[in-house]
Short mmCIF file of C-alpha atoms in Angstrom, two decimals:
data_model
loop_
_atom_site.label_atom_id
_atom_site.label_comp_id
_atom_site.label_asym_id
_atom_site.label_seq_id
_atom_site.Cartn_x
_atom_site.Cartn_y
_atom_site.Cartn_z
CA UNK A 681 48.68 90.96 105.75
CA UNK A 682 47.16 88.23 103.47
CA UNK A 683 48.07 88.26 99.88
CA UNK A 684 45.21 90.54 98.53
CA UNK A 685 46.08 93.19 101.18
CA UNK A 686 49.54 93.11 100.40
CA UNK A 687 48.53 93.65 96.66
CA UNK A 688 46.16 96.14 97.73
CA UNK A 689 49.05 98.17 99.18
CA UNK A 690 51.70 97.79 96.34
CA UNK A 691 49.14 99.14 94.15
CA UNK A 692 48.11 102.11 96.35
CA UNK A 693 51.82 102.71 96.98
CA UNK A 694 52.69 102.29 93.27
CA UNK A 695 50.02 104.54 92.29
CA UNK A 696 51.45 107.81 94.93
CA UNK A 697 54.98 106.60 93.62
CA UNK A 698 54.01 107.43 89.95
CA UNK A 699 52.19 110.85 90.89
CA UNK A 700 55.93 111.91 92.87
CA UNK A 701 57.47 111.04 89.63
CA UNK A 702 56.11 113.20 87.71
CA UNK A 703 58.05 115.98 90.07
CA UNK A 704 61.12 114.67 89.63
CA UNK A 705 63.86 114.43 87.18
CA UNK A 706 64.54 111.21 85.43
CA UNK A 707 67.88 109.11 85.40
CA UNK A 708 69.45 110.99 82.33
CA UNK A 709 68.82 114.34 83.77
CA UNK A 710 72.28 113.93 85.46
CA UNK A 711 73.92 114.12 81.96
CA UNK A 712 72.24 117.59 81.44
CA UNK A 713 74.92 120.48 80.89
CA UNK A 714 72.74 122.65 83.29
CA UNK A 715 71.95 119.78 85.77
CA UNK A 716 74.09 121.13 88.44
CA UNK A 717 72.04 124.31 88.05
CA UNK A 718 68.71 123.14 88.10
CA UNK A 719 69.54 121.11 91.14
CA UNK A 720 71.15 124.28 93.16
CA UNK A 721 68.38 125.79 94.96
CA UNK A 722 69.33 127.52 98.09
CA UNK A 723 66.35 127.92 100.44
CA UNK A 724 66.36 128.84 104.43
CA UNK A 725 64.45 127.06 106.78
CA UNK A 726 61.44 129.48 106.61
CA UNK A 727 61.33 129.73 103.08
CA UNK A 728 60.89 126.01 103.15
CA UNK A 729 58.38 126.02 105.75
CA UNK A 730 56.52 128.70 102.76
CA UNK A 731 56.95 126.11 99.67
CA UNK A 732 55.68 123.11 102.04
CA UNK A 733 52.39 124.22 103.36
CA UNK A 734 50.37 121.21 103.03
CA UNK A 735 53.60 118.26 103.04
CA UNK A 736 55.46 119.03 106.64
CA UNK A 737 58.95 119.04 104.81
CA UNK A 738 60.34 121.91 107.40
CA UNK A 739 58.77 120.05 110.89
CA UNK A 740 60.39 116.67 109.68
CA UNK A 741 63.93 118.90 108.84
CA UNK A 742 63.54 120.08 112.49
CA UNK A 743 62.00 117.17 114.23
CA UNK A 744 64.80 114.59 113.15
CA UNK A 745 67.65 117.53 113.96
CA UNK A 746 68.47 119.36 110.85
CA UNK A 747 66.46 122.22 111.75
CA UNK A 748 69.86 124.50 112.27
CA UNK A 749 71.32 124.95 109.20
CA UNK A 750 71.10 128.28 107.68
CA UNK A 751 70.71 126.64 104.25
CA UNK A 752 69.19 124.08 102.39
CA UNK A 753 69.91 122.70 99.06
CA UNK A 754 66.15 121.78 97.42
CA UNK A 755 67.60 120.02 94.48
CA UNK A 756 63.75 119.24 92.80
CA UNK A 757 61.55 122.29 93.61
CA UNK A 758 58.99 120.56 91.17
CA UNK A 759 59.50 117.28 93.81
CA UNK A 760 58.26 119.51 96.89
CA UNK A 761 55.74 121.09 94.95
CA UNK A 762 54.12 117.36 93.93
CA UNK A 763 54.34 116.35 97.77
CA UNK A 764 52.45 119.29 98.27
CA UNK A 765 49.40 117.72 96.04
CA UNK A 766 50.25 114.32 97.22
CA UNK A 767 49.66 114.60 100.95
CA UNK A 768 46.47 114.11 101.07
CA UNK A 769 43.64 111.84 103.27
CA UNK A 770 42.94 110.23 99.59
CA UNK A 771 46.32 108.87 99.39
CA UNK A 772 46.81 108.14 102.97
CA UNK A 773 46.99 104.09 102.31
CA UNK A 774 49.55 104.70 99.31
CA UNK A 775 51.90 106.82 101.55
CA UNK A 776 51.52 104.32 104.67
CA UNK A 777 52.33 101.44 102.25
CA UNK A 778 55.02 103.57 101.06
CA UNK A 779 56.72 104.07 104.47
CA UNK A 780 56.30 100.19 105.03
CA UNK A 781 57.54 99.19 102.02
CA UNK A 782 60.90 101.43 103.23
CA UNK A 783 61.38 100.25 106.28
CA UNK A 784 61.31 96.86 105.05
CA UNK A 785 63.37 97.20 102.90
CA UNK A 786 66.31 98.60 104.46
CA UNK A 787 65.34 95.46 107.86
CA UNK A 788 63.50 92.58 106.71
CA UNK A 789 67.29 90.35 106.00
CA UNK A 790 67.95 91.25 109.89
CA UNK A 791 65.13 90.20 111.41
CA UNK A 792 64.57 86.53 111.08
CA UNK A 793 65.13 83.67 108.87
CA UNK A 794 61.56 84.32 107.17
CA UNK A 795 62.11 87.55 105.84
CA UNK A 796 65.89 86.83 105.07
CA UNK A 797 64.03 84.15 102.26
CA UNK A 798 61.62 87.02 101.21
CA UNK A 799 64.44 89.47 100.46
CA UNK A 800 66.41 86.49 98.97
CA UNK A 801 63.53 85.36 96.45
CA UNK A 802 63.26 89.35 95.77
CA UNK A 803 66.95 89.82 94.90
CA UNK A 804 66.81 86.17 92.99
CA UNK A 805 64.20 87.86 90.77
CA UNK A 806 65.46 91.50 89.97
CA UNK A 807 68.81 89.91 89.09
CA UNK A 808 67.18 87.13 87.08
CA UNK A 809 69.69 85.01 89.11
CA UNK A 810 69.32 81.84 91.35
CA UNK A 811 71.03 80.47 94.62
CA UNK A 812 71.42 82.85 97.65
CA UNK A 813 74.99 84.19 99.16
CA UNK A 814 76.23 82.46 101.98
CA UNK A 815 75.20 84.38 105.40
CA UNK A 816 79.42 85.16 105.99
CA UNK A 817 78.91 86.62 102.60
CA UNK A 818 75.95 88.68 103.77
CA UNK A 819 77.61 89.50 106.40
CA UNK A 820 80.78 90.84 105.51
CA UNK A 821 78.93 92.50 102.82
CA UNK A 822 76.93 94.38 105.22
CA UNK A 823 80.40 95.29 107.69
CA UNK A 824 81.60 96.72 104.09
CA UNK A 825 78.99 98.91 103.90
CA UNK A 826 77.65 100.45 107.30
CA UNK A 827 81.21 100.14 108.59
CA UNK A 828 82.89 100.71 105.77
CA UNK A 829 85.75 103.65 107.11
CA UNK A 830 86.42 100.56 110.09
CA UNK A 831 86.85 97.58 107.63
CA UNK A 832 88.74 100.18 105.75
CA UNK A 833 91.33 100.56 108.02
CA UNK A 834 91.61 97.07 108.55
CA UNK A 835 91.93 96.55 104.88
CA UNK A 836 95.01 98.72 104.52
CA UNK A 837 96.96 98.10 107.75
CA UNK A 838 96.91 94.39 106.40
CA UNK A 839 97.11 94.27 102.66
CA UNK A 840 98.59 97.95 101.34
CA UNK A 841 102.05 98.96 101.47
CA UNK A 842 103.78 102.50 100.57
CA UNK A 843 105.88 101.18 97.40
CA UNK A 844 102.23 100.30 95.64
CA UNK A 845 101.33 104.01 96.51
CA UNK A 846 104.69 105.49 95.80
CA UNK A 847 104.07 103.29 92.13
CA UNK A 848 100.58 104.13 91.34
CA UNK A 849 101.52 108.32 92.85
CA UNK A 850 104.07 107.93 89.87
CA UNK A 851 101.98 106.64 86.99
CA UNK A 852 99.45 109.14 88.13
CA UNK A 853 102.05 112.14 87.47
CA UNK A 854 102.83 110.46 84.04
CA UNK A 855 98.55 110.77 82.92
CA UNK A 856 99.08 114.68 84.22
CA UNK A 857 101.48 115.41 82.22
CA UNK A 858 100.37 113.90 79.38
CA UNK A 859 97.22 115.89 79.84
CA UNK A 860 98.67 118.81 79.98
CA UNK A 861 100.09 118.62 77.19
CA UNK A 862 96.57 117.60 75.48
CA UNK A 863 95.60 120.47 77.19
CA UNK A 864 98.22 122.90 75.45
CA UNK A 865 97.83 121.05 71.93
CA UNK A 866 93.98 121.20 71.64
CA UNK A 867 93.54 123.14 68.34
CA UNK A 868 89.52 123.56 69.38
CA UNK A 869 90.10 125.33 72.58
CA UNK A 870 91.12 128.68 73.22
CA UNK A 871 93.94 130.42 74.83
CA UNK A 872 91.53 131.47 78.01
CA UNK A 873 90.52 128.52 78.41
CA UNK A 874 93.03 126.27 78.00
CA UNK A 875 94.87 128.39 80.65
CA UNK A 876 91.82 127.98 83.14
CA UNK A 877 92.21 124.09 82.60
CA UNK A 878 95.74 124.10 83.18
CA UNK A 879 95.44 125.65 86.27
CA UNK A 880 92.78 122.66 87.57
CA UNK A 881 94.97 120.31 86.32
CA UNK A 882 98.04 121.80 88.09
CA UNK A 883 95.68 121.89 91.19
CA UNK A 884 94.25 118.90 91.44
CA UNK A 885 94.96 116.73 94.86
CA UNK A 886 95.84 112.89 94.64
CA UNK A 887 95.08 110.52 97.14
CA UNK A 888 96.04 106.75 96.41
CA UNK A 889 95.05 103.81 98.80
CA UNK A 890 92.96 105.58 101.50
CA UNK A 891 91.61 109.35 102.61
CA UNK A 892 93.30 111.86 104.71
CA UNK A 893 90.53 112.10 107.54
CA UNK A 894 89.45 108.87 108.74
CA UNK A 895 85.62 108.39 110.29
CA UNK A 896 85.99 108.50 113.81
CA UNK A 897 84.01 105.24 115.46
CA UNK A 898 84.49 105.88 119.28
CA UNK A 899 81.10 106.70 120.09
CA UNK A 900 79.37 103.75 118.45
CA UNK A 901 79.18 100.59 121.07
CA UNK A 902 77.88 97.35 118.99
CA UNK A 903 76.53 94.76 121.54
CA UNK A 904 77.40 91.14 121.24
CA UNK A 905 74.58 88.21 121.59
CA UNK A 906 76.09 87.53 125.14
CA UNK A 907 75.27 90.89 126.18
CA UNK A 908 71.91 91.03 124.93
CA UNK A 909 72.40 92.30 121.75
CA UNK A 910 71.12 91.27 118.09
CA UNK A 911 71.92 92.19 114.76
CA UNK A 912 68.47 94.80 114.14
CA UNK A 913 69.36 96.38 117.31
CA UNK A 914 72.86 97.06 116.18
CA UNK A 915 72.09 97.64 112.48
CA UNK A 916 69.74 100.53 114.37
CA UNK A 917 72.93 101.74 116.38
CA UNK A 918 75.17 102.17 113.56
CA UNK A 919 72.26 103.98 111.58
CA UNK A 920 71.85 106.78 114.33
CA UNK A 921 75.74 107.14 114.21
CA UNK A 922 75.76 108.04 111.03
CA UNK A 923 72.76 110.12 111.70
CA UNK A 924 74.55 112.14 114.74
CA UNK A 925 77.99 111.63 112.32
CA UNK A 926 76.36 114.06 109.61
CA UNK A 927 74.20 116.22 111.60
CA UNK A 928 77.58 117.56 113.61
CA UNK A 929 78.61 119.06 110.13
CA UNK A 930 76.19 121.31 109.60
CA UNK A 931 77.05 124.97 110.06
CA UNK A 932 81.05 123.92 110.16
CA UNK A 933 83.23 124.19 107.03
CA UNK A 934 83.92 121.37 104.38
CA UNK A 935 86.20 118.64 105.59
CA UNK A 936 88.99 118.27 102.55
CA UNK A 937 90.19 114.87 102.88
CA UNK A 938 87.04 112.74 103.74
CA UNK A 939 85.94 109.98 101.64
CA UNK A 940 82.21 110.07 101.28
CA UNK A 941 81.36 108.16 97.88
CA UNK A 942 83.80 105.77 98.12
CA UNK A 943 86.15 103.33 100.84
CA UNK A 944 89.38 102.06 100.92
CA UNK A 945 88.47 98.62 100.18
CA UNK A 946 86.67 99.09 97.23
CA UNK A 947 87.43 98.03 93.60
CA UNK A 948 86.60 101.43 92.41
CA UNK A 949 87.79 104.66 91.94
CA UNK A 950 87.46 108.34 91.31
CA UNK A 951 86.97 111.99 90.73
CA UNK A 952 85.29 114.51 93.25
CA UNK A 953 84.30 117.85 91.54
CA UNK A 954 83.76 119.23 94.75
CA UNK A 955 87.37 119.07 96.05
CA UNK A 956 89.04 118.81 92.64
CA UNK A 957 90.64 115.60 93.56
CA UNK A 958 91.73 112.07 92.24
CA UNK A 959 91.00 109.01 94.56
CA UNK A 960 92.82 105.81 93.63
CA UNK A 961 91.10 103.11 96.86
CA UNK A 962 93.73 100.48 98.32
CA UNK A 963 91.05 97.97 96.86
CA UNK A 964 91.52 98.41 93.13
CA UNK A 965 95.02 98.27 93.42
CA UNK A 966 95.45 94.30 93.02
CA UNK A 967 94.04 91.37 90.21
CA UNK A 968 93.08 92.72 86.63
CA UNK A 969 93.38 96.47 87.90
CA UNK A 970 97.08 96.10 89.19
CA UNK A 971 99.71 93.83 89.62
CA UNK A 972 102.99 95.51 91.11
CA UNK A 973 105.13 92.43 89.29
CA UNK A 974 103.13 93.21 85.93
CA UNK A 975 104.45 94.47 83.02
CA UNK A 976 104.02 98.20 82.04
CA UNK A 977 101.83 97.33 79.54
CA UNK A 978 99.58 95.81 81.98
CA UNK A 979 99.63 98.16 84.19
CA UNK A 980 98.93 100.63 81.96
CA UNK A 981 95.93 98.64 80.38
CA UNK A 982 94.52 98.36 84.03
CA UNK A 983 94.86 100.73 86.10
CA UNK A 984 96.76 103.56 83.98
CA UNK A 985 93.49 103.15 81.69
CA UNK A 986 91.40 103.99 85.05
CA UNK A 987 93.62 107.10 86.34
CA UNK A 988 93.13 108.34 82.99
CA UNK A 989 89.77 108.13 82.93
CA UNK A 990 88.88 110.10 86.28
CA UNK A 991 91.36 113.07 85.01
CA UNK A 992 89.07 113.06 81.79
CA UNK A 993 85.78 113.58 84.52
CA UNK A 994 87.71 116.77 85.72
CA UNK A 995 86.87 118.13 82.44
CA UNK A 996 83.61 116.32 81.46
CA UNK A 997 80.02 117.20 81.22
CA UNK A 998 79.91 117.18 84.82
CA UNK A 999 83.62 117.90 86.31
CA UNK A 1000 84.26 120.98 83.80
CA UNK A 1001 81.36 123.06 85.58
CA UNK A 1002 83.68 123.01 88.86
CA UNK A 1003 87.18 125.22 88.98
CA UNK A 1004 90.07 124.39 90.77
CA UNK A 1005 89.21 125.07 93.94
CA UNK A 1006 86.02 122.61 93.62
CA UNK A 1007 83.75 125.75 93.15
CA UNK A 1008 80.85 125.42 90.70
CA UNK A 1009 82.33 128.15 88.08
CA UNK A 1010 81.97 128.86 84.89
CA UNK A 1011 85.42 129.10 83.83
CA UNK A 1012 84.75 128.15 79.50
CA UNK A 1013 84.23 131.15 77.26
CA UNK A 1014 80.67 130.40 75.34
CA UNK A 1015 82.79 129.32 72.52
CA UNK A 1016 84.61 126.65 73.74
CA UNK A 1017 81.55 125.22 75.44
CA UNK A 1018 79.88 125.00 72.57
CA UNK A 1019 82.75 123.02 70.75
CA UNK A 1020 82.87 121.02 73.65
CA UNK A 1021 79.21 119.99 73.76
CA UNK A 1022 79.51 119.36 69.56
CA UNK A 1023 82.12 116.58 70.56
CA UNK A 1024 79.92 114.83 73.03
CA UNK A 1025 76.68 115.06 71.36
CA UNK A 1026 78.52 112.92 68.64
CA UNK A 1027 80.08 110.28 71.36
CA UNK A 1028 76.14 110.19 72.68
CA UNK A 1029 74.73 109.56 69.20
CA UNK A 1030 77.44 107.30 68.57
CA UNK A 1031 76.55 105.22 71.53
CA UNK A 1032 72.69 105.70 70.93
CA UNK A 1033 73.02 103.07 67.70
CA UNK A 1034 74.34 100.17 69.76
CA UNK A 1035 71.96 97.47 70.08
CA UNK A 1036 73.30 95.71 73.98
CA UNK A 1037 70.21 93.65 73.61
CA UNK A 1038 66.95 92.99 71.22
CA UNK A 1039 65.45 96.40 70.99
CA UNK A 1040 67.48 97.49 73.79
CA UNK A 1041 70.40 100.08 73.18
CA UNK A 1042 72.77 102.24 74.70
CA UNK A 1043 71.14 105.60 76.52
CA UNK A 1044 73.66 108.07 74.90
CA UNK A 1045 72.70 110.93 76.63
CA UNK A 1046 72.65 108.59 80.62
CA UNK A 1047 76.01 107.29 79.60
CA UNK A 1048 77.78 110.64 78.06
CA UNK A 1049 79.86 111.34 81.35
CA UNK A 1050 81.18 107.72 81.31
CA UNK A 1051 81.83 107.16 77.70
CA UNK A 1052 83.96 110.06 77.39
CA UNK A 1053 85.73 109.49 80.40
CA UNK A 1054 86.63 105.97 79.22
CA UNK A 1055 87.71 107.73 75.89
CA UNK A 1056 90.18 109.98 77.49
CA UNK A 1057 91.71 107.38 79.41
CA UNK A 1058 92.43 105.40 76.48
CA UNK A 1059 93.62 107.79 74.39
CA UNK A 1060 95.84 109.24 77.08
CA UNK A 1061 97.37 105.69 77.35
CA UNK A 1062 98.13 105.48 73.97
CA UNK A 1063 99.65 108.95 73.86
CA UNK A 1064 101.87 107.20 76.84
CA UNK A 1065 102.40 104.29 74.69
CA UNK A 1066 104.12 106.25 71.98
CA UNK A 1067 106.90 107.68 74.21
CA UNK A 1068 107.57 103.72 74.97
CA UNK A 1069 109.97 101.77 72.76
CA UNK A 1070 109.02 98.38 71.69
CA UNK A 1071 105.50 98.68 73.41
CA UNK A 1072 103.42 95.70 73.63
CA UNK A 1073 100.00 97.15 72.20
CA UNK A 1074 98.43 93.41 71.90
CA UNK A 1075 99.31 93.10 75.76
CA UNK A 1076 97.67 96.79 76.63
CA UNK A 1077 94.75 95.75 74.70
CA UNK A 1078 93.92 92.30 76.71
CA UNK A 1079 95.20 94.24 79.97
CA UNK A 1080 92.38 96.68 79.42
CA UNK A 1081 89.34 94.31 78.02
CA UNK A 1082 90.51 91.75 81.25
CA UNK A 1083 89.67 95.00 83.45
CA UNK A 1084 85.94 95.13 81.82
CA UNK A 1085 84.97 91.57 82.04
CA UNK A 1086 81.98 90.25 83.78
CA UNK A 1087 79.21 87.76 83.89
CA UNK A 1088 75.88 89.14 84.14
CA UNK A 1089 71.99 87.68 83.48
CA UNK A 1090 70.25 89.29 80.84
CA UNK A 1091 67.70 90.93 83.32
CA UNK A 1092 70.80 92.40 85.25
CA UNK A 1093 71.95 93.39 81.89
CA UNK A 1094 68.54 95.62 80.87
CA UNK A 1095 68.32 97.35 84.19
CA UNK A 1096 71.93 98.65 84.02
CA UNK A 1097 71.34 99.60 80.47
CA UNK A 1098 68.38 101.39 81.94
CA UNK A 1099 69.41 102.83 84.41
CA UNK A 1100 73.43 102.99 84.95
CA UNK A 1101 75.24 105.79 83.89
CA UNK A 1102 77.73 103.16 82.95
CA UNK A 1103 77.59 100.96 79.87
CA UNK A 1104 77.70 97.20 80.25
CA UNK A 1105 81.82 96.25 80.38
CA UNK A 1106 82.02 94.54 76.81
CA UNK A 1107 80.71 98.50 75.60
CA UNK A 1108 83.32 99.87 77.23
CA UNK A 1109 85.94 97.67 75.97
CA UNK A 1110 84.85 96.97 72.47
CA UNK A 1111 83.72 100.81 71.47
CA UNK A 1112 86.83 102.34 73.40
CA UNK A 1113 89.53 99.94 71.41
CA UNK A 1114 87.59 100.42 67.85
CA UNK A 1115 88.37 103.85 67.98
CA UNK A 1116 92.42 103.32 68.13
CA UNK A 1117 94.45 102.37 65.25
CA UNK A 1118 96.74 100.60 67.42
CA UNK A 1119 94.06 98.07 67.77
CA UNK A 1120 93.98 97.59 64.41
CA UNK A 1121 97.43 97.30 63.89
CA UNK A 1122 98.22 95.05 66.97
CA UNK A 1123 95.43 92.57 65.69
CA UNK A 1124 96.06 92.78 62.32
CA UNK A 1125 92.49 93.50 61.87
CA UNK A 1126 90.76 94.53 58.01
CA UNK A 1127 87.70 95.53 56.77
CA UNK A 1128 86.19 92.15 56.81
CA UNK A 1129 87.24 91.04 60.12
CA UNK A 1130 84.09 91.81 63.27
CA UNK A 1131 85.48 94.10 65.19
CA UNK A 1132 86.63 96.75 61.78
CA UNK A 1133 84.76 100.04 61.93
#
């Protein structure tokens, strides 16, 4: 395509991109109290086939293999009903430049050294960064994520051992207990309630370092160069795995154990409503997060401050709409839900005031499951704290704002603001501490000092 083209069909596909949009629920929707609701719409096969009778939503369903399911989740009626209007001869260029545009972008860094520059100078530019990773980089990036159960196994026959676990399984049982007895001590809840979180907490499942049910890979053959193979053609192989991988689930019963939003080898960590679970990956467990010759303090700063904080989603926004079975349940009495939502529309607001960048500030409302999560965690560390004689508060404190640090551009900066449900790091840290008075007292901090509320 020459340049105008090209422009011609980012336009067209822009302009069919904006029209979807308006069927769809924004980024902050997620935060909604009733988002889980609005996004749980059971519909057979048929009844699809009904709701699409101009956009062929049920022929593609059945054409690519998912046509035998007796359910379907349609999580944005509104979205079908758009596609409906959409898909038409008028915007046949748009949606062909839309289908373009996403196959491109998921191939063009695998198929030659041209298009590996174009994604490059694309990536350079939504970052507001310069310089290009290395090709190993890119590489082992890639194996990290379309392999990511393989290199995962890898990860922890090499580098995890079972004291870490058996030490991170036992600061874990520390945060429950403290929580329950937040639980018992909450002068705002009620007795019905109270005993209906109790019961989650007592029920929750732990899984530190890596899942229960490993992917299986046997039926995925990867072809070497030698043997005629190239890195599309595999890229291609691995996709339909995971294609046949997920279609042989439907119509069988939920798999406890698997690990679908997150691998072994990742810095990360956390809760799954679904299962009522905590998940603690092999990868976190090492630098800022933990070090098994650290002090308590640091530990607790790092990776206590983390545990804490995915018990706290087990009873946010989000996590306190699913029982303890994983079940989405109401199991609050009106009262208490309406107590509850008084607290966080107070953290939101709070958050709404701070200014990350000119005229750019926090999105309370995006943000609300994350900034009371980190809340929680804190607090339940300090409640820890307490039972500690001769606790190092000034070490907790740099343990937890070394955990948060990062170096980002300012145009990386505005599209997580944007767009994340997680505020940029120095948030977290700075808002989190301000709201302890051991901060204050471990700093010596006073009214005229930068960091006083």
């Amino acid at each position: 395509y020459t340049e105008q083209e090209a422009q011609a069909m980012n336009d067209a596909a822009f302009a069919v991109e904006t029209q979807i949009a308006a069927g769809c629920y924004g980024a902050d929707a997620a935060a909604r109290e009733d988002y889980r609701k609005l996004t749980y719409n059971v519909r057979t096969l048929d009844e699809l086939e009904k709701e699409s009778s101009v956009f062929p939503l049920a022929q593609i369903l059945e054409t690519n293999g998912y046509g035998g399911s007796e359910k379907y989740i349609l999580s944005e009626p509104e979205w079908l009903k758009v596609m409906n209007e959409v898909y038409t001869e008028e915007n046949l260029e748009g949606l062909k430049a839309l289908l373009l545009y996403d196959v491109f972008g998921k191939t063009c860094k695998y198929l030659d050294q041209g298009f590996l520059d174009i994604y490059n100078e694309k990536i350079a530019a939504v970052y507001g960064i310069s310089g290009e990773q290395p090709l190993e980089q890119m590489a082992y990036d890639d194996c990290n994520k379309y392999l990511a159960m393989a290199v995962g196994k890898i990860y922890v026959d090499n580098y995890f051992t079972e004291d870490v676990k058996q030490d991170v399984e036992e600061t874990i049982d520390m945060v429950r207990s403290v929580f329950k007895e937040r639980l018992r001590t909450e002068d705002w809840l009620t007795d019905e309630t109270r005993e209906k979180a109790v019961e989650k907490l007592d029920a929750m499942t732990v899984r530190v370092g890596y899942p229960d049910v490993w992917t299986d890979y046997s039926s995925l053959t990867l072809r070497s160069a030698a043997d005629g193979g190239n890195l599309m053609d595999n890229m291609v192989r691995i996709y339909s795995f995971e294609k046949e991988h997920a279609k042989q689930k439907i119509g069988t019963s939920v798999q406890k154990g698997e690990w679908s939003e997150c691998y072994p080898q990742e810095v990360n960590a956390f809760y799954n409503e679904k299962d009522n679970s905590i998940n603690i990956p092999a990868g976190i467990l090492g630098g800022a997060f933990y070090d098994k010759d650290g002090t308590q303090e640091q530990r607790l700063g790092g990776i206590g401050s983390i545990i804490g904080h995915e018990f706290t989603h087990a009873f946010d926004t989000l996590g306190s709409q699913y029982d303890k079975d994983g079940n989405r349940k109401n199991w609050w009495t009106d009262e208490d839900r309406a107590a509850f939502k008084e607290r966080t529309d107070k953290v939101a607001a709070y958050y709404d005031q701070i200014e990350v960048l000119p005229n750019l500030t926090v999105d309370g409302e995006l943000t609300i499951g994350e900034t009371v999560a980190d809340l929680g965690g804190i607090a339940c560390m300090m409640d820890i704290a307490k039972t500690i004689d001769g606790f190092d508060y000034k070490a907790f404190f740099n343990a937890y704002a070394q955990v948060w640090r990062k170096s980002a551009s300012e145009a990386f900066c505005t599209m997580q603001t944007s767009t994340d449900v997680h505020p940029l790091g120095y948030v977290r840290t700075n808002v989190n501490v301000q709201q302890m008075q051991e901060f204050y007292d471990a700093y010596g901090l006073g009214e005229n000092d930068g960091m006083y509320v």
